[in-house]
Short mmCIF file of C-alpha atoms in Angstrom, two decimals:
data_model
loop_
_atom_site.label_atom_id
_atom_site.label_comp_id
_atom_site.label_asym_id
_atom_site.label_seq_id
_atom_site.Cartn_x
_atom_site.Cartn_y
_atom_site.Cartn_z
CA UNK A 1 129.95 114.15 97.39
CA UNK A 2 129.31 114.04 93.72
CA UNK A 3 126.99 111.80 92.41
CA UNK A 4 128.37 111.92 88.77
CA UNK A 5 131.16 112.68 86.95
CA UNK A 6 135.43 111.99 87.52
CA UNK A 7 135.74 110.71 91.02
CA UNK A 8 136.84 114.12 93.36
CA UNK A 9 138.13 114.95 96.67
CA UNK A 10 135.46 113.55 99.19
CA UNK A 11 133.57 111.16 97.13
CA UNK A 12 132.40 107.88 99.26
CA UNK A 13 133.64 105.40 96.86
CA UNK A 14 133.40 101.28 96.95
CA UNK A 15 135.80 99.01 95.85
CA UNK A 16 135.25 95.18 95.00
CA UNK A 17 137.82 92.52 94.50
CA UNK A 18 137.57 89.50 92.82
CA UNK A 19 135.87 87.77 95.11
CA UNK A 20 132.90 90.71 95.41
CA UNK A 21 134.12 91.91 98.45
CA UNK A 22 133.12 95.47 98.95
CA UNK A 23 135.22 97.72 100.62
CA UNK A 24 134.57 101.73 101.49
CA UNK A 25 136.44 104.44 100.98
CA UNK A 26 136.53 108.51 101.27
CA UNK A 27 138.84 109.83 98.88
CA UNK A 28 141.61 112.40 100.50
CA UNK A 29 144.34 113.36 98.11
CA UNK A 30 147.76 111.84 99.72
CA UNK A 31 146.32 109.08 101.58
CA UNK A 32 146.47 105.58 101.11
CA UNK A 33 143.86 102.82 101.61
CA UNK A 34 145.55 99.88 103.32
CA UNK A 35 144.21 96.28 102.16
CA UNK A 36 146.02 92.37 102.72
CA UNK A 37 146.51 92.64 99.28
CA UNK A 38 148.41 95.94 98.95
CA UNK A 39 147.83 99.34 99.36
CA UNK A 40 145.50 101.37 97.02
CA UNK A 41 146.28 105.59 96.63
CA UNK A 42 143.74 107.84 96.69
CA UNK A 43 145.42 109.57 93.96
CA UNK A 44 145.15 106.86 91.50
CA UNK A 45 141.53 107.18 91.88
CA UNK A 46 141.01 110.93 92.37
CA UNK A 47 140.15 112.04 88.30
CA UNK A 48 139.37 109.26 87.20
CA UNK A 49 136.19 107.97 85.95
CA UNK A 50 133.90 105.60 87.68
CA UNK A 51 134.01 102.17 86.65
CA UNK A 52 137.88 101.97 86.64
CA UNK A 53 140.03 99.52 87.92
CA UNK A 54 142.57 100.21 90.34
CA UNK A 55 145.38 97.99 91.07
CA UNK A 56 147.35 97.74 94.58
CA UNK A 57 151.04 98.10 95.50
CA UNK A 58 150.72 94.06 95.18
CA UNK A 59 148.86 93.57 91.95
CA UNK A 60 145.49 93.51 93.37
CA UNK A 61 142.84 95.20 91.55
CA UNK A 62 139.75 96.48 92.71
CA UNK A 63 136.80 97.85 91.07
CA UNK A 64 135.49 101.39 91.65
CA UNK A 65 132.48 103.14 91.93
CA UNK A 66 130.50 105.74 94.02
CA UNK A 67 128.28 104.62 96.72
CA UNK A 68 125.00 104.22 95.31
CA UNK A 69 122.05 105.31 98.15
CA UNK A 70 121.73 101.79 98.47
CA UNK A 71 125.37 101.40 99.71
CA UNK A 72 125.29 104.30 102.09
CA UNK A 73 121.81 102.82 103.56
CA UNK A 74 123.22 98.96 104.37
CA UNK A 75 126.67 100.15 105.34
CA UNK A 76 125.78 103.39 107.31
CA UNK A 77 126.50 103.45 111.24
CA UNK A 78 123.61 102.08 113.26
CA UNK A 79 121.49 102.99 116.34
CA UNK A 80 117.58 101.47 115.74
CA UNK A 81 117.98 99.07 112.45
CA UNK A 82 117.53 101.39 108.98
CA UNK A 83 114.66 100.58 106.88
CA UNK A 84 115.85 98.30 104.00
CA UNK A 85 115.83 99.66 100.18
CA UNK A 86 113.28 97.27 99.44
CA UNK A 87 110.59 99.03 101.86
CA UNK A 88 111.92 102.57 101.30
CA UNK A 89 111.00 102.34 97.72
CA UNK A 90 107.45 101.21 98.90
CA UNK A 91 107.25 103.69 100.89
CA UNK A 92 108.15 106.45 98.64
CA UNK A 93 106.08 105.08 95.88
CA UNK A 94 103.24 104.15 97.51
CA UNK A 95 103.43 106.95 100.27
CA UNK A 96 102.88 109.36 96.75
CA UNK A 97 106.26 111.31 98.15
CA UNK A 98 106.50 114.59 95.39
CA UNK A 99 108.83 117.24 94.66
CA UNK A 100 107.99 119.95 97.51
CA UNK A 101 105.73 117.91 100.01
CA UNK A 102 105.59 118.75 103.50
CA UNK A 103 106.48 115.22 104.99
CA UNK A 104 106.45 114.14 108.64
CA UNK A 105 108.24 111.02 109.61
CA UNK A 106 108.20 109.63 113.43
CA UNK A 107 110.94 107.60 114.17
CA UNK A 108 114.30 108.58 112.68
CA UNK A 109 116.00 105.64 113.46
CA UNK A 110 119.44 105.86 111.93
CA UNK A 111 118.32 108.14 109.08
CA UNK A 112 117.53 105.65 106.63
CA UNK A 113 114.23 106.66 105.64
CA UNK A 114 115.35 110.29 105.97
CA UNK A 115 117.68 110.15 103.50
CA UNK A 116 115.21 108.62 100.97
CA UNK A 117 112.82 111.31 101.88
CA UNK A 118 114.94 114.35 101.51
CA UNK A 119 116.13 113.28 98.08
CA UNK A 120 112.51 112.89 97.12
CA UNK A 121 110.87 116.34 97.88
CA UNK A 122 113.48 117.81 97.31
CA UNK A 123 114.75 122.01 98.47
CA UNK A 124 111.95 123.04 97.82
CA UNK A 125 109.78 120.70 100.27
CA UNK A 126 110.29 119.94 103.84
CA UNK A 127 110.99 117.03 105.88
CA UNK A 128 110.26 116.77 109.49
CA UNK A 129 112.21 113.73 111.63
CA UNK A 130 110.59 113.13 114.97
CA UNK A 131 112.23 111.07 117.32
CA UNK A 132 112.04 110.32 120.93
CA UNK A 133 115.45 108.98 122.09
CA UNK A 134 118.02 111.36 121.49
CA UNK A 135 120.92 108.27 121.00
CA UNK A 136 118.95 107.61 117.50
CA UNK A 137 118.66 110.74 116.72
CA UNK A 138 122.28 111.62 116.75
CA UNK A 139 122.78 108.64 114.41
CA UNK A 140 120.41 110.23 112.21
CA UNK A 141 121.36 113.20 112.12
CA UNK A 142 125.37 111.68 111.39
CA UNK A 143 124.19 109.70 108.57
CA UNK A 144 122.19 112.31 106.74
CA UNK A 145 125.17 114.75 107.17
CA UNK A 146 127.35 112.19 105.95
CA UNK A 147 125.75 111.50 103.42
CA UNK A 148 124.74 114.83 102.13
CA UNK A 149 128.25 116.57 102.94
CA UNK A 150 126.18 118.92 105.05
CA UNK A 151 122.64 119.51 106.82
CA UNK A 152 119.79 119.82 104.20
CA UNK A 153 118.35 123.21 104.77
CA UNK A 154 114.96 121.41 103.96
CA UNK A 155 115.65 119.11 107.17
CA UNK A 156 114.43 119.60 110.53
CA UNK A 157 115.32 116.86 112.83
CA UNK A 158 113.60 117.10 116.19
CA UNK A 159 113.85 115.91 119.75
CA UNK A 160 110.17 115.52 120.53
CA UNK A 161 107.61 113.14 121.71
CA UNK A 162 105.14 113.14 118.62
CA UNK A 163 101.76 113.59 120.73
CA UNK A 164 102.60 116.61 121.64
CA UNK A 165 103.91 118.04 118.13
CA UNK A 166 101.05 120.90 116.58
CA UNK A 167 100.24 122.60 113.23
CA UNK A 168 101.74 125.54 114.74
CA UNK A 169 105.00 124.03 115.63
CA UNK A 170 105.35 122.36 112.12
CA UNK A 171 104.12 125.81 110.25
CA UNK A 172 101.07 124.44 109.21
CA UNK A 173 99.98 121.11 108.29
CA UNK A 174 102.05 117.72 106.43
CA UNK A 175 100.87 116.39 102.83
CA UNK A 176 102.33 113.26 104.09
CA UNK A 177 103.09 111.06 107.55
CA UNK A 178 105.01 108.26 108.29
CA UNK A 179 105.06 106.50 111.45
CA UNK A 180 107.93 103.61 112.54
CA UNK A 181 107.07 103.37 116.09
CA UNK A 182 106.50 100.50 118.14
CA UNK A 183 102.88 101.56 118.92
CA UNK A 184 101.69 103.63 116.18
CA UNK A 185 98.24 103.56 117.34
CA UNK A 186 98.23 105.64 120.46
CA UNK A 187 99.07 108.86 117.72
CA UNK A 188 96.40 108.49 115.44
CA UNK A 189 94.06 111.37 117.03
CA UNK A 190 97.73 113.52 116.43
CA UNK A 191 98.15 112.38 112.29
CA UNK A 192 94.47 113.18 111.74
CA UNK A 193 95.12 117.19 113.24
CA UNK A 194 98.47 117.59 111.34
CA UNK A 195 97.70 115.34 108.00
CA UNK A 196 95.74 117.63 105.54
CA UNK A 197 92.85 116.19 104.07
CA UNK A 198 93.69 113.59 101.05
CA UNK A 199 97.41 113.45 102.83
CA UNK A 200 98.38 109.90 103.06
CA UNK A 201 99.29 108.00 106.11
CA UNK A 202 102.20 104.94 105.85
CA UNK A 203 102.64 103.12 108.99
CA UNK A 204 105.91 100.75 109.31
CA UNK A 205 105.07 97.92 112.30
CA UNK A 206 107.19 94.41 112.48
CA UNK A 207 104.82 91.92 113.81
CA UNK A 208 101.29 90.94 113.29
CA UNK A 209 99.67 91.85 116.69
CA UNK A 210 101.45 95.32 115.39
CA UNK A 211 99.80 95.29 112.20
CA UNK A 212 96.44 94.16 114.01
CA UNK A 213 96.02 97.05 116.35
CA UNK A 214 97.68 99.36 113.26
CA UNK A 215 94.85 98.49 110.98
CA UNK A 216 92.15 98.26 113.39
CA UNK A 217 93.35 101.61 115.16
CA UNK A 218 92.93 103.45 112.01
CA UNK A 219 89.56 101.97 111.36
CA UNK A 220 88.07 103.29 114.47
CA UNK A 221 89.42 106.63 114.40
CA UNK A 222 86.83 106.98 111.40
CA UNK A 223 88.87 109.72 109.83
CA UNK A 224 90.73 107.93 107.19
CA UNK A 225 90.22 105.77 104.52
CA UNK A 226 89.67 101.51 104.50
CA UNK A 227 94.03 100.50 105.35
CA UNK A 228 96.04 98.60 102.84
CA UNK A 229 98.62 96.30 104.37
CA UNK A 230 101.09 94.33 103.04
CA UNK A 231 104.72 92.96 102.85
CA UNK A 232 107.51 93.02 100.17
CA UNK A 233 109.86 90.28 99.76
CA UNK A 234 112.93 90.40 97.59
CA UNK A 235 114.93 87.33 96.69
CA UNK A 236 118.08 87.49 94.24
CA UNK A 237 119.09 84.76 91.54
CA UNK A 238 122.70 84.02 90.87
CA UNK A 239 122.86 83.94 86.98
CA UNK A 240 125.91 81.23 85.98
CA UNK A 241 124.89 79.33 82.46
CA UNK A 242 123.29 76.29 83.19
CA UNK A 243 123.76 76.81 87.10
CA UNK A 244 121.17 79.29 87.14
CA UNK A 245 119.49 79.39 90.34
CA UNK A 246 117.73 81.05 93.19
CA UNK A 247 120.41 82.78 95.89
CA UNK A 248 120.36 80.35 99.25
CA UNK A 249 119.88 83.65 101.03
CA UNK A 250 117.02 86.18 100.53
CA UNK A 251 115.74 89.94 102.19
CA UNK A 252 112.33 88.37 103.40
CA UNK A 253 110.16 89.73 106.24
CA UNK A 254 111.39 93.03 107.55
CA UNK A 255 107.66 94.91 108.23
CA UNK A 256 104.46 95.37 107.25
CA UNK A 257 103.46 97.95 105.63
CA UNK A 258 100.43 100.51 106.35
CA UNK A 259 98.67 103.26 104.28
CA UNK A 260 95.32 105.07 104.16
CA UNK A 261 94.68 108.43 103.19
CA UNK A 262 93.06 111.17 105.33
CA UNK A 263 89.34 111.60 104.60
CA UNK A 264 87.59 115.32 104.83
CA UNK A 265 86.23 116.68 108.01
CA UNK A 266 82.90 114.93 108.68
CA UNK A 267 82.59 112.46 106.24
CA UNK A 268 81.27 109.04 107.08
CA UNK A 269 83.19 106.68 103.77
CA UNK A 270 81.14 103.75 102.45
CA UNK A 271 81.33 100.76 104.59
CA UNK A 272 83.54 97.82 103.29
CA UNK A 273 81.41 95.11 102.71
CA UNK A 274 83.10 91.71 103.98
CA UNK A 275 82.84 88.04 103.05
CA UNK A 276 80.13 86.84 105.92
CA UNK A 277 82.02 84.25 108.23
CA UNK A 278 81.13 80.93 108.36
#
């Protein structure tokens, strides 16, 4: 798919009526996209630029533009729920995720997060996607494929249970983890012998015992730095005049998120002085 440019052969391609529905396409020269309102030829689209209108065989017309990331991500086939846009961009922010990193991610879900991460490092890094059930992975690996037009050469998905992964099976060690696993804590002795020293650790958990034994886990292992945790929480406005207002419906709690950085071999950090209780 192209991500710019006149609409071509292949592109993934959304089109919105005039009530905001959105409705996906793949663009095939010949075919036709069948709506209640008409039908809509792949040929009227295929050349043109995005950001036309397209009108139906019954005077409908639609709106057109490529998927955006964002559209693939919500609208992408599903076996473990995807990581929403609003915590990827955490993650890949926050998670310090460069141009050639070495990044290890445990739980590929339905490729969500995978997808973010590939774009970010780039060919010239590496992105490993451990995941225990092999249902999810095949989702994964679908979605990234689809999404991509092929398998990133920079991509190794793997089968695996992640205590048993080693620097020798990953080349060497990761500039970067990321764990979305129901209990992240059992692996932390395994991200402190892959994670290279100053490598940061992001851990995705959905509830609060989760984030408890999260937090506390990586306290104890004493090889990483004092955790951050928080939450994001998005909420859109509908903009209409004097109607101006808050949208009844909002992206609120989806996970906490986790992140510490991995401290040098035998170094005791200063210890975080807290409020006494009273």
């Amino acid at each position: 798919m192209a991500y710019s440019g006149p609409f071509q052969a292949g592109d993934r391609v959304q089109l919105t009526d005039a009530k905001r529905r959105h409705f996906t396409i793949v663009l095939r020269p010949g075919e036709v996209f069948h709506t209640h309102r008409g039908q809509v030829a792949h040929d009227d689209l295929i050349g043109r630029d995005e950001g036309s209108v397209v009108r139906s065989s019954l005077g409908a017309d639609y709106l057109a533009f490529r998927h955006l990331m964002v559209d693939h991500v919500l609208s992408m086939p599903r076996g473990a729920a995807v990581i929403y846009p609003k915590d990827l961009g955490q993650i890949l922010i926050e998670g310090d995720i460069f141009p050639g990193a070495r990044v290890l991610e445990a739980g590929a879900g339905s490729g969500a997060l995978s997808i973010a991460l590939l774009r970010a490092v780039g060919e010239h890094g590496r992105v490993f996607s451990v995941e225990v059930r092999d249902d999810h992975l095949a989702y994964a690996i679908d979605n990234v494929e689809q999404y991509f037009g092929t398998r990133p050469e920079w991509w190794e998905p793997k089968l695996a249970d992640f205590g048993q992964l080693t620097r020798d099976g990953l080349g060497g060690p990761v500039d970067r983890v990321l764990l979305d696993m129901v209990e992240p804590w059992h692996f932390f002795d395994t991200v402190c012998d892959l994670l290279l020293p100053g490598g940061v650790i992001m851990v995705y958990v959905a509830t609060v015992p989760q984030l408890m034994n999260t937090v506390e886990g990586l306290r104890e292992t004493g090889h990483f730095s004092e955790p951050r945790a928080w939450e994001s929480l998005v909420r859109g406005w509908r903009v209409e005049g004097l109607a101006t207002r808050p949208e009844h419906r909002m992206n609120a709690h989806t996970a906490f998120l986790v992140q510490a950085r991995r401290l040098a071999d035998g170094v005791t950090p200063p210890q975080p002085q807290r409020p006494a209780r009273r």
